[in-house]
PDB file of C-alpha atoms in Angstrom:
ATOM      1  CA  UNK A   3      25.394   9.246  34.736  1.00  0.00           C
ATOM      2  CA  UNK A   4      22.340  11.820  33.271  1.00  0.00           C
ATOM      3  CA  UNK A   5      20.622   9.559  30.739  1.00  0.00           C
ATOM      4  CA  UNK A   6      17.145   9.457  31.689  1.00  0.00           C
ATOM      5  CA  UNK A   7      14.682   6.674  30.520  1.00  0.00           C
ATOM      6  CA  UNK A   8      13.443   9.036  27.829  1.00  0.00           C
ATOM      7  CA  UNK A   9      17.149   9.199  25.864  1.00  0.00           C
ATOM      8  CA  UNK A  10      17.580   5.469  26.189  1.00  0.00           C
ATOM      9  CA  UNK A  11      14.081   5.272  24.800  1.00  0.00           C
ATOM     10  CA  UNK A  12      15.381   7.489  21.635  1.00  0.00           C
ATOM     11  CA  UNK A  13      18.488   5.791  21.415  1.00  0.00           C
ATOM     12  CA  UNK A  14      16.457   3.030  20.974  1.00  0.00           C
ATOM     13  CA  UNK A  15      14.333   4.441  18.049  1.00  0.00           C
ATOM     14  CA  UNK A  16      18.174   4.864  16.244  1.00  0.00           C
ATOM     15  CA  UNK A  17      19.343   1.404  16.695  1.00  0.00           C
ATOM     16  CA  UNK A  18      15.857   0.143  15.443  1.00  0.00           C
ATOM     17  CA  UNK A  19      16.025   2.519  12.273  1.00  0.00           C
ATOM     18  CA  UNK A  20      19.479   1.220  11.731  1.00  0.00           C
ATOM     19  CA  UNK A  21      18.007  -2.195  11.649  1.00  0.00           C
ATOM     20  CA  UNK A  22      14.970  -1.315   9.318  1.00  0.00           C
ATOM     21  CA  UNK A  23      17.667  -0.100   6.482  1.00  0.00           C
ATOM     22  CA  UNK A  24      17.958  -4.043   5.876  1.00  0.00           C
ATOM     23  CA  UNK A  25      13.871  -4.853   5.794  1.00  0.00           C
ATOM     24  CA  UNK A  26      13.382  -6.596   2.921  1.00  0.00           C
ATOM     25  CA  UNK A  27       9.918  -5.305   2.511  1.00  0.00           C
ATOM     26  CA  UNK A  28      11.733  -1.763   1.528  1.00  0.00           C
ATOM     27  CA  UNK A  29      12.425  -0.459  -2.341  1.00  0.00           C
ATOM     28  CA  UNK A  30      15.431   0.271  -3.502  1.00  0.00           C
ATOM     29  CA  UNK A  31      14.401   4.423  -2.467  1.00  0.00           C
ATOM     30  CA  UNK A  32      13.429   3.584   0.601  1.00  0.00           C
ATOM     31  CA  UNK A  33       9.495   2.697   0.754  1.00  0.00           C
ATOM     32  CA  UNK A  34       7.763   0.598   2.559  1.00  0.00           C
ATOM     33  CA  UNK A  35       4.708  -1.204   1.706  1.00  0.00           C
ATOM     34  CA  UNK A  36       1.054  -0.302   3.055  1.00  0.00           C
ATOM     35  CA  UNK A  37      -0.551  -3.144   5.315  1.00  0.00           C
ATOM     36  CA  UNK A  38      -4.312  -3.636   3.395  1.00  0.00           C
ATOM     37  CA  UNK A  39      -6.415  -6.240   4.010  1.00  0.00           C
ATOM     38  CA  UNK A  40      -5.738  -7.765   0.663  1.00  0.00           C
ATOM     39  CA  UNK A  41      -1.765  -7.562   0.845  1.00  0.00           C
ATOM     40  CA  UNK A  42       1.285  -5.722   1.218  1.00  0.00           C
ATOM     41  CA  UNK A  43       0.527  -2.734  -1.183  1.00  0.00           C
ATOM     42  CA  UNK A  44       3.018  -0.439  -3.202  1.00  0.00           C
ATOM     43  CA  UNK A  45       1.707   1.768  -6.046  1.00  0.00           C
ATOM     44  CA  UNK A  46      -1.539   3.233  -5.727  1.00  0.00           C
ATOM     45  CA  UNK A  47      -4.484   1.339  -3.839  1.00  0.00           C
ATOM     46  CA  UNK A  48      -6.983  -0.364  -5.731  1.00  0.00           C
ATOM     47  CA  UNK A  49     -10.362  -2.544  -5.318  1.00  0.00           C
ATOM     48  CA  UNK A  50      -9.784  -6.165  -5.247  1.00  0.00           C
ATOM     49  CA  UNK A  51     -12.599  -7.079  -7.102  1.00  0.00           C
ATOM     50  CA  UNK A  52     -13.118  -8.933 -10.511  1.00  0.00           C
ATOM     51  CA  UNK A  53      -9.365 -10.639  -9.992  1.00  0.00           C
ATOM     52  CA  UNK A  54      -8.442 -12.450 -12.693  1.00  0.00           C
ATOM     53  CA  UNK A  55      -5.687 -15.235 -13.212  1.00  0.00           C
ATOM     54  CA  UNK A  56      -3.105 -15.139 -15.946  1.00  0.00           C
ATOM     55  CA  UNK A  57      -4.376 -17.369 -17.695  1.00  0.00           C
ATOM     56  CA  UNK A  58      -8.110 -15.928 -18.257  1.00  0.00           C
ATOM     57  CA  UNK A  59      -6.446 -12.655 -19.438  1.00  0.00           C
ATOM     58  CA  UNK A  60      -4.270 -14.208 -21.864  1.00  0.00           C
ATOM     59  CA  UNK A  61      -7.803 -16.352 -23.098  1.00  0.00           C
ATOM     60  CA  UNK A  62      -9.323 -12.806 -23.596  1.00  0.00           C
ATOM     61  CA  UNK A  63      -6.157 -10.533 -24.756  1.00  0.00           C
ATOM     62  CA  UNK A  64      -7.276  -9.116 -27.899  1.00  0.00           C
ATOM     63  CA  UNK A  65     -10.872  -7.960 -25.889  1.00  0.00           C
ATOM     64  CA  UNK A  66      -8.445  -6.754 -22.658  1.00  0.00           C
ATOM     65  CA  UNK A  67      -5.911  -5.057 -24.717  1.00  0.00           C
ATOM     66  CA  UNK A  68      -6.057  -1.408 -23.261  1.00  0.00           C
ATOM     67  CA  UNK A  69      -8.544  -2.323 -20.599  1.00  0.00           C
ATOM     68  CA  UNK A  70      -7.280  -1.647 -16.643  1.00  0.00           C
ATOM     69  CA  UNK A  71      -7.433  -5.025 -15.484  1.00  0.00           C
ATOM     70  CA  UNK A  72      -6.854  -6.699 -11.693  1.00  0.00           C
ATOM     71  CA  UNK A  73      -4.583 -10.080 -11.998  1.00  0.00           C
ATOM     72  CA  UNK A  74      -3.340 -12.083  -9.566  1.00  0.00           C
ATOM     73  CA  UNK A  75      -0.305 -14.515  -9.981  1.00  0.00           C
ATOM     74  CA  UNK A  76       2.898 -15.595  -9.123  1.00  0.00           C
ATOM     75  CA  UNK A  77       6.056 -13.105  -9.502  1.00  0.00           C
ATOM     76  CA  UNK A  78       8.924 -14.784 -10.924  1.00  0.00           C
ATOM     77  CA  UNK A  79      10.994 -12.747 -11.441  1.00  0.00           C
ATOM     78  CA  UNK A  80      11.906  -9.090 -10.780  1.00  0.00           C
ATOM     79  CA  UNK A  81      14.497  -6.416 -11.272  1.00  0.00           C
ATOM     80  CA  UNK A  82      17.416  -6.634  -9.057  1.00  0.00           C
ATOM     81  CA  UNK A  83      18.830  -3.399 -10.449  1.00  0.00           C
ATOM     82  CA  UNK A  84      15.714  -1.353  -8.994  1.00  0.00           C
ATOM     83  CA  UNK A  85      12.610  -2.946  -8.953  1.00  0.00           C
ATOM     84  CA  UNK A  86      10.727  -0.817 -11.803  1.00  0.00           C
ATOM     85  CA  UNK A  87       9.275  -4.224 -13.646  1.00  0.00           C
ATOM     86  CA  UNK A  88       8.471  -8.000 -12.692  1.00  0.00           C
ATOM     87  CA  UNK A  89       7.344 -10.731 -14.627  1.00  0.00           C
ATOM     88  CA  UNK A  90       4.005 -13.101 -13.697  1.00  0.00           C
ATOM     89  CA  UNK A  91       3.858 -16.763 -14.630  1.00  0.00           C
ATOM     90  CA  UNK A  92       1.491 -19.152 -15.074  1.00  0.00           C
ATOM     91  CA  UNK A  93       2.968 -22.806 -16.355  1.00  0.00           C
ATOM     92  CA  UNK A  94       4.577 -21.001 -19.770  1.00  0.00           C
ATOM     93  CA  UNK A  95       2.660 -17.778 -20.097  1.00  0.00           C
ATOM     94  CA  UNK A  96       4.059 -14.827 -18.948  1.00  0.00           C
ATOM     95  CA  UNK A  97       3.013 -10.827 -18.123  1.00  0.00           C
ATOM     96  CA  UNK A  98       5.667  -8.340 -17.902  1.00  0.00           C
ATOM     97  CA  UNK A  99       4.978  -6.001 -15.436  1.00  0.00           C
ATOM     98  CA  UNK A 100       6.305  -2.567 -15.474  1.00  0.00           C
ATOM     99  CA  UNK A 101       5.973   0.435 -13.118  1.00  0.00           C
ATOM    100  CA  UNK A 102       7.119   3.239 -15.521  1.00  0.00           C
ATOM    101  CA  UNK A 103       8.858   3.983 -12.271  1.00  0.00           C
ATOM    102  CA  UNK A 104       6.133   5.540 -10.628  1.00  0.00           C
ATOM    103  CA  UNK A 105       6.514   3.420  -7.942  1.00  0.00           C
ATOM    104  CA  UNK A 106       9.195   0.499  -7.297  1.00  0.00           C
ATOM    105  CA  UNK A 107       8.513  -2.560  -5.172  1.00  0.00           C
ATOM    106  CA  UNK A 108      11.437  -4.830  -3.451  1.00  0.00           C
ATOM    107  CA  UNK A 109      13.980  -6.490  -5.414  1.00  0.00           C
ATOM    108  CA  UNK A 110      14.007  -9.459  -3.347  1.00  0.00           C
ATOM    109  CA  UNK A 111      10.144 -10.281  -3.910  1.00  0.00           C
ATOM    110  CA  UNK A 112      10.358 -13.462  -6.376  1.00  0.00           C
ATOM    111  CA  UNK A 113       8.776 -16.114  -5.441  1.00  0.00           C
ATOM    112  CA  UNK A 114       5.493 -14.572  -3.734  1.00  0.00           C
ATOM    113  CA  UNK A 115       1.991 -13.940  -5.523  1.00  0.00           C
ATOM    114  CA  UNK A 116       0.513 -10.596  -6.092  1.00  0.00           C
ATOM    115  CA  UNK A 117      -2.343  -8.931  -7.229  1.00  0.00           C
ATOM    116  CA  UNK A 118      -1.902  -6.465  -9.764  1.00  0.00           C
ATOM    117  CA  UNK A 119      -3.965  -3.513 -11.468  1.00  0.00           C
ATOM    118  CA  UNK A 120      -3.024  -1.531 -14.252  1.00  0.00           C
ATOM    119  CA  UNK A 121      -3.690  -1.418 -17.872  1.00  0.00           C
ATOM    120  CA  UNK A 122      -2.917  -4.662 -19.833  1.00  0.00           C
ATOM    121  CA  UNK A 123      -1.233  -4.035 -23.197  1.00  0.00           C
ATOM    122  CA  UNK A 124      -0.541  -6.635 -25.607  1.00  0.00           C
ATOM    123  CA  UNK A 125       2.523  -5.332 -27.689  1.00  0.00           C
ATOM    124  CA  UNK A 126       6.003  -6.750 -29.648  1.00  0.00           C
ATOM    125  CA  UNK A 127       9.312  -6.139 -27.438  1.00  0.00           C
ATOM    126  CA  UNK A 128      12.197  -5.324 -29.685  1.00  0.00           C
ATOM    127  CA  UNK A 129      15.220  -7.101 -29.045  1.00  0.00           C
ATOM    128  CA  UNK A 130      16.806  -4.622 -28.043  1.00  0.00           C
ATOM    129  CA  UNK A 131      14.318  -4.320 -25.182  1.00  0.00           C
ATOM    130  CA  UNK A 132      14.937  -8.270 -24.570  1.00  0.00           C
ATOM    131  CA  UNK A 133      18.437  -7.556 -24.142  1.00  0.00           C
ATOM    132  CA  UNK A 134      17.778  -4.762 -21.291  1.00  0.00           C
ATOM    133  CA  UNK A 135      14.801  -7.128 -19.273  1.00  0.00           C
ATOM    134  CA  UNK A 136      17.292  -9.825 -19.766  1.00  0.00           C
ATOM    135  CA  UNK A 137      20.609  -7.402 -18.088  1.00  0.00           C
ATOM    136  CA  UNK A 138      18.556  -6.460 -15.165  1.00  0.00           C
ATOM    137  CA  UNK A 139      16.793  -9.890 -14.197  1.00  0.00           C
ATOM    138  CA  UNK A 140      17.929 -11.696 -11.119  1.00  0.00           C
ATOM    139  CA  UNK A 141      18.061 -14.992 -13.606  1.00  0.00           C
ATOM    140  CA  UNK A 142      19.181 -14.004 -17.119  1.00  0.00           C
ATOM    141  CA  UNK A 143      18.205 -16.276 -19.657  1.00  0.00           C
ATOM    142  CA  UNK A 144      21.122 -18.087 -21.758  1.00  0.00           C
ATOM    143  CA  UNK A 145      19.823 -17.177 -24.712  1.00  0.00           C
ATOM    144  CA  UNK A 146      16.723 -14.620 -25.947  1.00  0.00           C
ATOM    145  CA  UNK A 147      14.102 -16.185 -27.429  1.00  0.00           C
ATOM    146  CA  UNK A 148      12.347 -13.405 -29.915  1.00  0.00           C
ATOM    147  CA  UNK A 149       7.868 -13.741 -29.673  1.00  0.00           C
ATOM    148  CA  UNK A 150       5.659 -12.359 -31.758  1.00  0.00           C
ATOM    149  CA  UNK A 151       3.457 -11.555 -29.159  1.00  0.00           C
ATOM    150  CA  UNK A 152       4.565 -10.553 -25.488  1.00  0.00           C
ATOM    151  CA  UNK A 153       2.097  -8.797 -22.472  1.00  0.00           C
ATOM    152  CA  UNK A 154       2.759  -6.075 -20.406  1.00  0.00           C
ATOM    153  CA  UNK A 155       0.936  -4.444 -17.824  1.00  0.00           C
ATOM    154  CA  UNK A 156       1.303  -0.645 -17.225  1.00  0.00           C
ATOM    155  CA  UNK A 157       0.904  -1.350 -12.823  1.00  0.00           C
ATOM    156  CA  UNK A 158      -0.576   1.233 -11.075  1.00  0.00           C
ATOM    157  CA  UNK A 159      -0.453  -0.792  -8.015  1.00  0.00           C
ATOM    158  CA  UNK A 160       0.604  -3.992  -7.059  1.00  0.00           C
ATOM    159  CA  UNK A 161      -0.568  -6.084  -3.334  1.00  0.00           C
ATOM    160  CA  UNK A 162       2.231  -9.058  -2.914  1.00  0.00           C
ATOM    161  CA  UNK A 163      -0.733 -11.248  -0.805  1.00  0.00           C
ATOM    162  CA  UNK A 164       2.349 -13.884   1.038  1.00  0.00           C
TER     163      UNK A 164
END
């Protein structure tokens, strides 16, 4: 019939792409995440030394405000339209994460823990900006609760460790 090993071996490779489109582990353009000892890495790579949890950078946020920082925590939440920002909890204390789309990671990631890097802001989000975070969560809130103070990291690179 003419088909050697070689083309059923690259047919193969085809079907198994084909399958790979649905790999949860992708972003919404198409990226994988880099294997690294500490995790499953998108973003840029970064030491994983001097982690801290939530809740010691929220003890020390006036002294960390500006400061690249290395946090790890649970992701609760992330943004199903295309994965540019996630939110780490901690109990009641939260970090929003964003990406300033310099990198994406998977919209279905939820649920696992991460360690992050990037620079740790402490800042007021408008309303308006509540509104938007609120659209584009996978669990919009009933109602927007205005704070004073919220967090925000600028991620450079983010390891999801499970």
């Amino acid at each position: 019939n003419g088909v050697s090993a070689q083309d059923h071996g690259d047919h193969q490779k085809t079907s198994d792409e084909t399958t790979l489109s649905d790999d949860p582990t992708l972003t919404k353009d198409g990226v994988a995440g880099v294997t690294t000892e500490d995790g499953l890495l998108y973003g840029a790579d970064f030491k994983s030394a001097d982690v801290m949890t939530l809740s010691e950078v929220l003890a020390s946020s006036e002294k960390l405000d500006g400061q690249i920082i290395t946090v790890k925590g649970y992701i609760s939440d992330v943004c199903a339209k295309a994965g540019c920002w996630f939110v780490m909890t901690e109990n009641d204390n939260t970090i929003r994460v964003v990406t300033m789309h310099e990198f994406l990671v998977p919209t279905g990631f939820a649920g696992k823990n991460a360690i992050i890097s990037g620079k740790f802001k402490v800042r007021e989000f408008s309303e308006d900006e509540e509104k938007h975070y609120n659209e584009e969560s996978a669990n919009p809130k009933e109602e927007i609760v205005a704070r004073d103070k919220t967090y925000e990291i600028e991620a450079t690179g983010i390891k999801f460790v499970d």
